[in-house]
PDB file of C-alpha atoms in Angstrom:
ATOM      1  CA  MET A  15      -1.517 -22.915  19.773  1.00  0.00           C
ATOM      2  CA  ALA A  16       0.310 -21.677  16.606  1.00  0.00           C
ATOM      3  CA  CYS A  17       0.974 -18.080  17.439  1.00  0.00           C
ATOM      4  CA  ILE A  18       0.143 -17.239  21.109  1.00  0.00           C
ATOM      5  CA  ASN A  19       1.783 -18.732  24.242  1.00  0.00           C
ATOM      6  CA  ALA A  20      -0.052 -19.933  27.120  1.00  0.00           C
ATOM      7  CA  ASP A  21       0.656 -16.691  28.992  1.00  0.00           C
ATOM      8  CA  GLY A  22      -0.819 -14.751  25.911  1.00  0.00           C
ATOM      9  CA  THR A  23       2.432 -13.436  24.586  1.00  0.00           C
ATOM     10  CA  LEU A  24       3.275 -14.039  20.920  1.00  0.00           C
ATOM     11  CA  THR A  25       5.283 -17.138  19.731  1.00  0.00           C
ATOM     12  CA  LEU A  26       7.985 -16.341  17.292  1.00  0.00           C
ATOM     13  CA  ALA A  27       5.869 -17.530  14.516  1.00  0.00           C
ATOM     14  CA  GLY A  28       3.150 -15.269  15.599  1.00  0.00           C
ATOM     15  CA  ARG A  29       5.404 -12.386  15.779  1.00  0.00           C
ATOM     16  CA  ASP A  30       6.474 -13.177  12.160  1.00  0.00           C
ATOM     17  CA  VAL A  31       3.195 -13.397  10.729  1.00  0.00           C
ATOM     18  CA  LEU A  32       2.040 -10.192  12.392  1.00  0.00           C
ATOM     19  CA  GLU A  33       5.094  -8.384  11.253  1.00  0.00           C
ATOM     20  CA  ALA A  34       4.362  -9.550   7.664  1.00  0.00           C
ATOM     21  CA  LEU A  35       1.165  -7.741   7.797  1.00  0.00           C
ATOM     22  CA  ASP A  36       2.597  -4.430   7.542  1.00  0.00           C
ATOM     23  CA  GLU A  37       0.288  -4.045   4.440  1.00  0.00           C
ATOM     24  CA  PRO A  38      -2.712  -6.302   3.355  1.00  0.00           C
ATOM     25  CA  ARG A  39      -1.436  -9.597   1.954  1.00  0.00           C
ATOM     26  CA  THR A  40      -2.788 -12.939   0.824  1.00  0.00           C
ATOM     27  CA  VAL A  41      -1.749 -16.282   2.705  1.00  0.00           C
ATOM     28  CA  GLU A  42       0.660 -16.901  -0.008  1.00  0.00           C
ATOM     29  CA  GLU A  43       2.391 -13.433   0.312  1.00  0.00           C
ATOM     30  CA  ILE A  44       2.469 -13.807   4.200  1.00  0.00           C
ATOM     31  CA  ARG A  45       3.996 -17.233   3.703  1.00  0.00           C
ATOM     32  CA  GLU A  46       6.711 -15.751   1.643  1.00  0.00           C
ATOM     33  CA  VAL A  47       7.392 -12.734   3.837  1.00  0.00           C
ATOM     34  CA  ALA A  48       7.146 -14.728   7.156  1.00  0.00           C
ATOM     35  CA  ARG A  49       9.134 -17.635   5.689  1.00  0.00           C
ATOM     36  CA  GLN A  50       6.784 -20.088   7.194  1.00  0.00           C
ATOM     37  CA  PRO A  51       4.834 -23.151   5.782  1.00  0.00           C
ATOM     38  CA  VAL A  52       1.531 -22.381   4.450  1.00  0.00           C
ATOM     39  CA  TYR A  53      -0.192 -24.609   7.185  1.00  0.00           C
ATOM     40  CA  ARG A  54       1.399 -22.596   9.932  1.00  0.00           C
ATOM     41  CA  VAL A  55       0.430 -19.417   8.571  1.00  0.00           C
ATOM     42  CA  ARG A  56      -3.146 -20.575   7.834  1.00  0.00           C
ATOM     43  CA  ALA A  57      -3.340 -21.765  11.546  1.00  0.00           C
ATOM     44  CA  SER A  58      -1.844 -18.378  12.902  1.00  0.00           C
ATOM     45  CA  LEU A  59      -4.336 -16.430  10.989  1.00  0.00           C
ATOM     46  CA  ARG A  60      -7.290 -18.360  12.289  1.00  0.00           C
ATOM     47  CA  GLU A  61      -6.002 -17.886  15.697  1.00  0.00           C
ATOM     48  CA  MET A  62      -5.320 -14.347  15.314  1.00  0.00           C
ATOM     49  CA  GLU A  63      -8.711 -13.705  13.747  1.00  0.00           C
ATOM     50  CA  LYS A  64     -10.449 -15.139  16.683  1.00  0.00           C
ATOM     51  CA  MET A  65      -8.504 -12.954  18.974  1.00  0.00           C
ATOM     52  CA  GLY A  66      -9.212 -10.023  17.116  1.00  0.00           C
ATOM     53  CA  LEU A  67      -5.678  -9.259  16.066  1.00  0.00           C
ATOM     54  CA  ILE A  68      -6.274  -9.034  12.309  1.00  0.00           C
ATOM     55  CA  THR A  69      -8.774  -7.880   9.739  1.00  0.00           C
ATOM     56  CA  VAL A  70      -9.802  -9.978   6.934  1.00  0.00           C
ATOM     57  CA  ASP A  71     -11.030  -8.343   3.563  1.00  0.00           C
ATOM     58  CA  GLY A  72     -11.640 -11.182   1.025  1.00  0.00           C
ATOM     59  CA  ASP A  73      -8.499 -13.035   0.628  1.00  0.00           C
ATOM     60  CA  ARG A  74      -6.294 -10.461   2.222  1.00  0.00           C
ATOM     61  CA  TYR A  75      -5.186 -10.112   5.882  1.00  0.00           C
ATOM     62  CA  SER A  76      -4.029  -7.167   7.664  1.00  0.00           C
ATOM     63  CA  ILE A  77      -3.264  -6.267  11.176  1.00  0.00           C
ATOM     64  CA  ASN A  78      -5.591  -3.896  13.234  1.00  0.00           C
ATOM     65  CA  GLU A  79      -4.907  -1.853  16.290  1.00  0.00           C
ATOM     66  CA  ALA A  80      -5.194  -4.712  18.656  1.00  0.00           C
ATOM     67  CA  GLY A  81      -2.639  -6.608  16.593  1.00  0.00           C
ATOM     68  CA  LYS A  82      -0.405  -3.616  16.574  1.00  0.00           C
ATOM     69  CA  ALA A  83      -0.498  -3.296  20.397  1.00  0.00           C
ATOM     70  CA  LYS A  84       0.198  -7.008  20.690  1.00  0.00           C
ATOM     71  CA  LEU A  85       3.112  -6.659  18.540  1.00  0.00           C
ATOM     72  CA  ASN A  86       4.363  -3.565  20.351  1.00  0.00           C
ATOM     73  CA  ALA A  87       4.178  -5.349  23.626  1.00  0.00           C
ATOM     74  CA  VAL A  88       6.884  -7.824  22.380  1.00  0.00           C
ATOM     75  CA  SER A  89       9.079  -4.935  21.230  1.00  0.00           C
ATOM     76  CA  SER A  90       8.756  -3.361  24.682  1.00  0.00           C
TER      77      SER A  90
END
C-alpha cells in the first residue's frame, strides 16, 4: 500500500500527503508540497479516498475530519 501500513498506521509518504492537504490542492500542488513523485501521490490519494480520509471536489483534494484524526494519531 502506498500510504497505510498493514497495522493501519500512516507511512511516511502517507503522512506527507495528508500534511500537504492543509488546504485544498491539486495533484500537482500536492506533489510539490509533499516532495513525492506524482505516481506515489496519485496512489496515496486513491487509497486515502477509499479509506474516507480525504474529500475530493473536482480536481482538488482536502483532508477531512477522519484524515485529521489519523494524522493526529501519528503526532500523539
